[in-house]
Short mmCIF file of C-alpha atoms in Angstrom, two decimals:
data_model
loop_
_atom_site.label_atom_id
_atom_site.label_comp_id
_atom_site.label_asym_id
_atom_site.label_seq_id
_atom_site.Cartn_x
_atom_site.Cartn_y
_atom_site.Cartn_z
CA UNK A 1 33.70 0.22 -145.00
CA UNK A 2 35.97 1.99 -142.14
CA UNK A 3 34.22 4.94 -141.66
CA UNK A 4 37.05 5.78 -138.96
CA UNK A 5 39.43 5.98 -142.15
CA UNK A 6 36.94 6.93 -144.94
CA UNK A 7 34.61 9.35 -142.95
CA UNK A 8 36.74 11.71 -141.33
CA UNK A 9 34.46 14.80 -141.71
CA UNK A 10 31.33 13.10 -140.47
CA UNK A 11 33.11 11.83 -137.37
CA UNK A 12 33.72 15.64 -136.46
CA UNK A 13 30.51 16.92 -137.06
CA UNK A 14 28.51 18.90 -134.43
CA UNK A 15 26.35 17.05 -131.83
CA UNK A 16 23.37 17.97 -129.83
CA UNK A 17 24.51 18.10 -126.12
CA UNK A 18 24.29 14.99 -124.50
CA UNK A 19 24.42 15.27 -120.01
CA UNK A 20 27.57 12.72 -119.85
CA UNK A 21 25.65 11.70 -116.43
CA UNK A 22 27.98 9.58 -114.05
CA UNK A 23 29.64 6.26 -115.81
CA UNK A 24 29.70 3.61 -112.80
CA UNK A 25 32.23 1.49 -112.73
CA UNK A 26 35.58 3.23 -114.10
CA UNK A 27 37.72 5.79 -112.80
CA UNK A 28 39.55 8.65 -114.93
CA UNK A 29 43.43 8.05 -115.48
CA UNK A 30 46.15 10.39 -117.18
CA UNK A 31 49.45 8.50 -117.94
CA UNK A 32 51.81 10.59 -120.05
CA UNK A 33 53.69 8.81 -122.55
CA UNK A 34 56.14 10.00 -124.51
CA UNK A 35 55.11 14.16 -124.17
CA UNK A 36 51.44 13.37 -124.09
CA UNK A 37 48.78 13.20 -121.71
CA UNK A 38 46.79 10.28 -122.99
CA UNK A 39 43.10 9.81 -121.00
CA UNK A 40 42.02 6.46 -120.00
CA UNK A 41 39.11 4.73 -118.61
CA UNK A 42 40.13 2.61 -115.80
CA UNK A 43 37.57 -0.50 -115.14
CA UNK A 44 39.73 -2.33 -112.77
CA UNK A 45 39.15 -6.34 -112.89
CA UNK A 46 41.32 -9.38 -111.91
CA UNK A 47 43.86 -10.53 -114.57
CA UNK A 48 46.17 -9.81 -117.36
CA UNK A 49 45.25 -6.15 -118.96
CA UNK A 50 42.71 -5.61 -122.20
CA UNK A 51 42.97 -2.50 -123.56
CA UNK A 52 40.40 -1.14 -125.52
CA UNK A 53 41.33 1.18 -128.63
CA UNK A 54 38.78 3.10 -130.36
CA UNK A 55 38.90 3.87 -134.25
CA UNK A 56 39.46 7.33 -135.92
CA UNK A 57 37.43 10.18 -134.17
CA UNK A 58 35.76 8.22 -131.31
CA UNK A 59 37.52 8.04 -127.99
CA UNK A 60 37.57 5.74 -124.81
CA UNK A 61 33.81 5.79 -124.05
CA UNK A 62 32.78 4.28 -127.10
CA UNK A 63 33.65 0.77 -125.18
CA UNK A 64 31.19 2.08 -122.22
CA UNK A 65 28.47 -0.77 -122.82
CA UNK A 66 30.87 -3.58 -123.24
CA UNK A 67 34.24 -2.85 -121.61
CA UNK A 68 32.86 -4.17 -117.79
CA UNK A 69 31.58 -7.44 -119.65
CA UNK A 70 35.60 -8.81 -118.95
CA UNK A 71 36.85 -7.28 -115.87
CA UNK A 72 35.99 -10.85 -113.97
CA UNK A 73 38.58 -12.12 -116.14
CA UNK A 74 40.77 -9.13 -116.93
CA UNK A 75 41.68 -5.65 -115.91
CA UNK A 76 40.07 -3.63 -118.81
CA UNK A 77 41.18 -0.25 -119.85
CA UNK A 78 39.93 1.57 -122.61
CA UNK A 79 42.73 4.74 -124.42
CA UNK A 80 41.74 7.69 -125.99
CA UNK A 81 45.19 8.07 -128.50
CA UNK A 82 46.85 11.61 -128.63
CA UNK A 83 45.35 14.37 -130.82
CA UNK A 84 41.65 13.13 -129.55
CA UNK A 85 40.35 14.69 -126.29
CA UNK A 86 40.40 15.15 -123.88
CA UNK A 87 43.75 13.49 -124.48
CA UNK A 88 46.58 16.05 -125.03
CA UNK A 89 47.75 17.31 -128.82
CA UNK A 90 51.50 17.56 -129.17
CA UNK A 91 52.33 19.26 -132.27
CA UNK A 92 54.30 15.68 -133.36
CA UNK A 93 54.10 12.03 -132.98
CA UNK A 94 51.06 11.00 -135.12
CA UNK A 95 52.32 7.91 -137.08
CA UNK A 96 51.19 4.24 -136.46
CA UNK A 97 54.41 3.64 -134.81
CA UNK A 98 54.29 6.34 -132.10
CA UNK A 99 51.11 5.64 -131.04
CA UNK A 100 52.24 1.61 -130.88
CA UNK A 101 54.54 3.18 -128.46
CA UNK A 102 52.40 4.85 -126.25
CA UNK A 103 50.58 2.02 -125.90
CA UNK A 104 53.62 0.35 -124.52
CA UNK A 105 53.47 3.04 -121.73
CA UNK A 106 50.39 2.53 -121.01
CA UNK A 107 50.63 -1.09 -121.05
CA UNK A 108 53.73 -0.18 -118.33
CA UNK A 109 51.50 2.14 -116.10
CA UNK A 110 47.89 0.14 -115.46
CA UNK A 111 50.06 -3.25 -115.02
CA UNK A 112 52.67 -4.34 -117.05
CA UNK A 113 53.49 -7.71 -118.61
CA UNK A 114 51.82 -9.08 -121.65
CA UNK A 115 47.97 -7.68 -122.49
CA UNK A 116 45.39 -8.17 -124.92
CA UNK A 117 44.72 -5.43 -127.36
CA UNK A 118 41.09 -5.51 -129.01
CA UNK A 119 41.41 -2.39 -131.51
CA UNK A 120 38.28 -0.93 -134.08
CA UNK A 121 39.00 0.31 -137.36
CA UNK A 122 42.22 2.40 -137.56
CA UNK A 123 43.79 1.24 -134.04
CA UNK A 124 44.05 -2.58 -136.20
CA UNK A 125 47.11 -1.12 -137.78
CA UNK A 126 48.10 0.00 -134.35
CA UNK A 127 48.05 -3.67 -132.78
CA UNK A 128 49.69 -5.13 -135.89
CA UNK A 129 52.36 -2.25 -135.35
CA UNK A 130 52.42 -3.15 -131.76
CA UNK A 131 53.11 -7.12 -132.36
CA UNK A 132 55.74 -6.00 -134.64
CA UNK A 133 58.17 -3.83 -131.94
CA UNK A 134 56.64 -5.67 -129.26
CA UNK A 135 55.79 -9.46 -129.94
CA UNK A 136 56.60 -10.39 -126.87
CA UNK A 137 54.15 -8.12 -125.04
CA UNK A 138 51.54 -9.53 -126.85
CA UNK A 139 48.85 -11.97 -125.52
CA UNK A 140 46.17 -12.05 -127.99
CA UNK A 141 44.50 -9.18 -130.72
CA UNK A 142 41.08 -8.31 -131.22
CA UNK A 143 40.56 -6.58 -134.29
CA UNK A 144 36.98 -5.15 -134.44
CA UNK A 145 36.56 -4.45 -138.13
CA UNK A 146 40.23 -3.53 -138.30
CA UNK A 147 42.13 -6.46 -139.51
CA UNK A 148 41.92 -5.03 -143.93
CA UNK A 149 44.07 -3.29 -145.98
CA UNK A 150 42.67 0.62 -145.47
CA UNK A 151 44.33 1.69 -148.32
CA UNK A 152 41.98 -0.79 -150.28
CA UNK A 153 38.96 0.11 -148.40
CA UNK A 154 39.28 3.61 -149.09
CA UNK A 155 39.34 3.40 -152.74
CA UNK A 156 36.27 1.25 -152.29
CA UNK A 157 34.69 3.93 -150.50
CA UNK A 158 35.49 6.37 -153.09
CA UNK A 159 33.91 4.24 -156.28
CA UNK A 160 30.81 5.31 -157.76
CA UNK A 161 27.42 3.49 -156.15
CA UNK A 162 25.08 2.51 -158.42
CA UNK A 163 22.34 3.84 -155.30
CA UNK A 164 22.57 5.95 -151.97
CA UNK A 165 19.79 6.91 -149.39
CA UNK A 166 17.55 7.93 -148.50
CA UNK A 167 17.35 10.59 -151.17
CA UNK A 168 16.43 14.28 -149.95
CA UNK A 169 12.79 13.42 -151.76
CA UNK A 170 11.99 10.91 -149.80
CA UNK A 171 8.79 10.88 -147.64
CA UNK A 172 10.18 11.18 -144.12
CA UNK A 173 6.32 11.04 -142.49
CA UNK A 174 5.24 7.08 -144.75
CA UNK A 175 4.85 4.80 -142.13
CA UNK A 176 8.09 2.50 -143.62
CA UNK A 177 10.65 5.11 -143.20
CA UNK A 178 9.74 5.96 -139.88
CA UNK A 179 9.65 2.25 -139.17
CA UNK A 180 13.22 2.37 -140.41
CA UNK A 181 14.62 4.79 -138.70
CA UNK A 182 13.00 4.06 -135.00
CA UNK A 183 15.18 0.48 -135.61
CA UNK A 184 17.99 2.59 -136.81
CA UNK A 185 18.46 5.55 -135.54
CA UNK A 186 21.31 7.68 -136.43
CA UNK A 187 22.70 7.77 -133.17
CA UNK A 188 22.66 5.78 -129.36
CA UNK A 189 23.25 6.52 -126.16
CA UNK A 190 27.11 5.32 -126.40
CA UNK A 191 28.02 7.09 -129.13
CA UNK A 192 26.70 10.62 -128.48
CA UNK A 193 28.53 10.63 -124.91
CA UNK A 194 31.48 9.51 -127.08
CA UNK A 195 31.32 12.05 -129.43
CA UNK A 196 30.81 14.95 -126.60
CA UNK A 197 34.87 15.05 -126.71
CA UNK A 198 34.56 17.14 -129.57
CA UNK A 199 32.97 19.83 -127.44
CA UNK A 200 36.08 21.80 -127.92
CA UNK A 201 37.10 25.41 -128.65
CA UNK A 202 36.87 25.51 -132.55
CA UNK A 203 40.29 26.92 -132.56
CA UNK A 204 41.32 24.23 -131.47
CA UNK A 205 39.62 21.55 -132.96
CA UNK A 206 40.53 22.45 -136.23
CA UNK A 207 44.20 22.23 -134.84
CA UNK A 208 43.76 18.69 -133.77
CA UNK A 209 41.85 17.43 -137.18
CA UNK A 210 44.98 18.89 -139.14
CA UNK A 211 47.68 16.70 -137.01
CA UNK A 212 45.46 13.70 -136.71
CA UNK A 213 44.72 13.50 -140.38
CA UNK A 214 48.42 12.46 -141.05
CA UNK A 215 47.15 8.99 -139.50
CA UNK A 216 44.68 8.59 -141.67
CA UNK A 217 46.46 9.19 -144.53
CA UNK A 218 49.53 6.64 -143.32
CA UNK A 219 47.05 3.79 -143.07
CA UNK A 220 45.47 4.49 -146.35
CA UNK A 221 49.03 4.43 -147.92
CA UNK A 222 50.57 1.77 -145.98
CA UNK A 223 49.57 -2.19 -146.38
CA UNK A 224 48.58 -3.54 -143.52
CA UNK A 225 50.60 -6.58 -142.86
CA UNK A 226 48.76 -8.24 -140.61
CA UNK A 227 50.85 -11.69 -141.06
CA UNK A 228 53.64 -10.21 -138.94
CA UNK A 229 51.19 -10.94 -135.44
CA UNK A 230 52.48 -14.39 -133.96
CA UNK A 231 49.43 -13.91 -131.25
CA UNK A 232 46.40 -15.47 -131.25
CA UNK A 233 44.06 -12.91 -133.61
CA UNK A 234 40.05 -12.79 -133.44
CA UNK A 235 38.96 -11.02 -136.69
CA UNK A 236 35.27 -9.68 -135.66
CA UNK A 237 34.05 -8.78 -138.98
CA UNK A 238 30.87 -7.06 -139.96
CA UNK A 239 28.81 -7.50 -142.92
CA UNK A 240 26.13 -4.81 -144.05
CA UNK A 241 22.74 -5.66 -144.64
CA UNK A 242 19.66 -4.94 -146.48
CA UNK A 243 17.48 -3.74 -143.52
CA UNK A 244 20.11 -1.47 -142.28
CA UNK A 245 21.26 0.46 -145.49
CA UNK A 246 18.31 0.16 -147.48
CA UNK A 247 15.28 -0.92 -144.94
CA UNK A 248 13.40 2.75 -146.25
CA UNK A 249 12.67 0.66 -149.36
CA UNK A 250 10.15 -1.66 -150.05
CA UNK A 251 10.05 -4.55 -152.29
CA UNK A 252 7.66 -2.64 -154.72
CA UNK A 253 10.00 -0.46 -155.27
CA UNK A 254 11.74 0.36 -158.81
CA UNK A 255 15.13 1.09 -156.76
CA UNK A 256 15.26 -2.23 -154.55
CA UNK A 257 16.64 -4.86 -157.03
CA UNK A 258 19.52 -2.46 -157.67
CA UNK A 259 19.74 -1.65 -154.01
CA UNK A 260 19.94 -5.60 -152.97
CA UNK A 261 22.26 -6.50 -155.63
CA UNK A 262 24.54 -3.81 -154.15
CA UNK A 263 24.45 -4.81 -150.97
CA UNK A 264 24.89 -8.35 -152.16
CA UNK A 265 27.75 -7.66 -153.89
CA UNK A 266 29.14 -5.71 -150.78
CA UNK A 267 28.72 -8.67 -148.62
CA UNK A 268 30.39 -10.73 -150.57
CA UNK A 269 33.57 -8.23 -150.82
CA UNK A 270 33.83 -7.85 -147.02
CA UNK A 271 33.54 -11.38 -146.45
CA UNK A 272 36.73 -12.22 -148.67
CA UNK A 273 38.51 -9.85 -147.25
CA UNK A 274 37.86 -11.19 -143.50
CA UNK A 275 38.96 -14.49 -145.00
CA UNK A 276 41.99 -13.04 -146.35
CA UNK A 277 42.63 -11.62 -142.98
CA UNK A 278 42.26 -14.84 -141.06
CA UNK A 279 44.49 -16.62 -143.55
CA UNK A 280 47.30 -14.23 -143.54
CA UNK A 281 47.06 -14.52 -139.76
CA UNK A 282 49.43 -17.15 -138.31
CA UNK A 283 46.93 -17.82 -135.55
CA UNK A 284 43.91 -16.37 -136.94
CA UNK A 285 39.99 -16.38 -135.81
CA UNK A 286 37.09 -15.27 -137.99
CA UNK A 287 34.01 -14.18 -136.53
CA UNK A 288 31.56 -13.01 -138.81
CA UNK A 289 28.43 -11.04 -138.07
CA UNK A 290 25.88 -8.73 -139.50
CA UNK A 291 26.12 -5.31 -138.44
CA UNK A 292 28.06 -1.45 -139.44
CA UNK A 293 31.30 -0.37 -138.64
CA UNK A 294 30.48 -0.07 -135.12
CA UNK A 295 30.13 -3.74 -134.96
CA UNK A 296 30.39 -4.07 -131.02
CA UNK A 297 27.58 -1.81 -130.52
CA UNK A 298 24.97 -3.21 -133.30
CA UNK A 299 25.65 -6.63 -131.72
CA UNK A 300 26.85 -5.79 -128.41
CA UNK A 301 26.36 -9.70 -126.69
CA UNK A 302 27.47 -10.90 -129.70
CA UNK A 303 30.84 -9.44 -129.97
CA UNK A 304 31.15 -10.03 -126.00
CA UNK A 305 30.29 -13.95 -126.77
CA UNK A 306 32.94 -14.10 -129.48
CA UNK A 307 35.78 -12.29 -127.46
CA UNK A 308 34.99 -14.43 -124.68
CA UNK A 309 35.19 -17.59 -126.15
CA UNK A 310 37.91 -16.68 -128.09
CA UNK A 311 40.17 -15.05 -125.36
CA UNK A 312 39.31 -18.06 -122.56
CA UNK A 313 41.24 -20.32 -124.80
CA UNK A 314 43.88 -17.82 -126.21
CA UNK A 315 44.78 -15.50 -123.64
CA UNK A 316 46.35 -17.57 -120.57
CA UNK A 317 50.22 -15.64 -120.09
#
């Protein structure tokens, strides 16, 4: 599920301060773009630009651990959008197409000529919007669990579950769950500096959720028509898995059958709809792994191994 469409609140919740500690290896940019001040992490490299675009609620820094993988091949920049900090929050401009525009911009500033976009989650719709006004910009997509339908994916988010967990009455001191949890904790290194650009006035926060939420509710009314990208298009696509959602059960348990079946059944969906996003895809690429959401941090070489070999044969100018 896209948790950067279907989680909104969680993706704004309160963290325990994290020391951001230096980043080697990128400098900070500000390019404005039509009447924003948009952040970027600058990586440098040798080649045609691949810019990294984060999903709903994260920001540049959530590509820290695999961004400098491709600057021997490319010059990699990663954007925070408007509306997310420490990028600046006009009072308009958040539709799919705007932000398609200030990627344009940005595209303009670090380099010019035609780039690679890899995009998670919600920032799909924004490469698909992008090859649309722009084909000819385009050298290849990357759509890290961002190639569905959102509107689709959010009503599947919203139907009953036959299980959730762990439940508040579970043992949090048996030796499985705490098994569990040290191979899955709820959060990493990457994401918590990430999500210290919420470390805002609350004023002011709450002013940026209200003008950002209008994106999230375009995409989840909106089809995503990914057939209109003439680019190559790698589809990384994540399926859940039985260890990650449900690893605080054991086999003895009365709950697991229903819990497996579930997750079974959940594979299955996510793997159609990959397929149906490689087919509708003139020149699409399906790589399929398990993992969350955050695909290209739960299998971080992985992801870097498919790009790779995907973009060294589909992403000479």
């Amino acid at each position: 599920m896209a948790l950067g469409v279907c989680g909104v609140t969680a993706l704004f919740a309160a963290h325990a301060p994290v020391p951001l500690g230096a980043q080697a290896g990128y400098r900070d940019r500000y390019i404005m773009a039509n009447g924003a001040r948009l952040y970027v992490a600058d990586w440098g490299g040798t080649g045609p630009v691949l810019l990294f675009m984060p999903g709903f609620g994260n920001g540049a820094h959530i590509f820290d651990s695999i961004a400098p993988a491709f600057v021997d091949r490319f010059h990699v920049v990663a954007l925070t959008p408007r509306g997310f900090p420490p990028s600046s929050a006009p009072d308009w401009g958040y539709t799919i197409a705007q932000l398609a525009a200030d990627v344009r911009v940005v595209l303009d500033s670090v380099g010019g000529g035609q780039a690679v976009l890899a995009g998670h989650s919600i920032s799909g719709a924004v490469i698909t919007h992008f090859a649309e006004d722009y084909p000819s910009r385009l050298l290849a997509a990357v759509y890290l669990d961002g190639a569905y339908d959102f509107g689709a994916a959010y009503r599947r988010s919203r139907e009953p579950k036959p299980i959730t967990g762990p439940p508040a009455s579970v043992d949090t001191r048996a030796t499985t769950y705490r098994a569990w949890k040290q191979r899955h904790p709820d959060n990493d290194p990457v994401r918590e500096r990430d999500a210290r650009m919420w470390d805002i006035d609350s004023t002011e926060l709450s002013r940026r959720q209200a003008l950002v939420m209008a994106l999230a509710n375009e995409v989840r009314s909106t089809p995503h028509e990914v057939w209109r990208v003439q680019a190559p298009a790698l589809v990384v696509c994540p399926v859940g898995t039985m260890e990650q959602a449900f690893g605080w059960l054991t086999p003895d348990s009365t709950r697991w059958k229903l819990a497996f079946d579930f997750v079974q059944r959940a594979r299955a969906t996510k793997r159609e709809v990959c397929e149906e996003a490689r087919r509708q895809l003139p020149h699409g690429h399906l790589l399929v792994l398990e993992g969350g959401h955050h695909i290209f941090l739960d299998q971080r070489d992985a992801v870097i191994g498919g790009m790779r070999t995907f973009l060294s044969a589909n992403s000479r100018p």
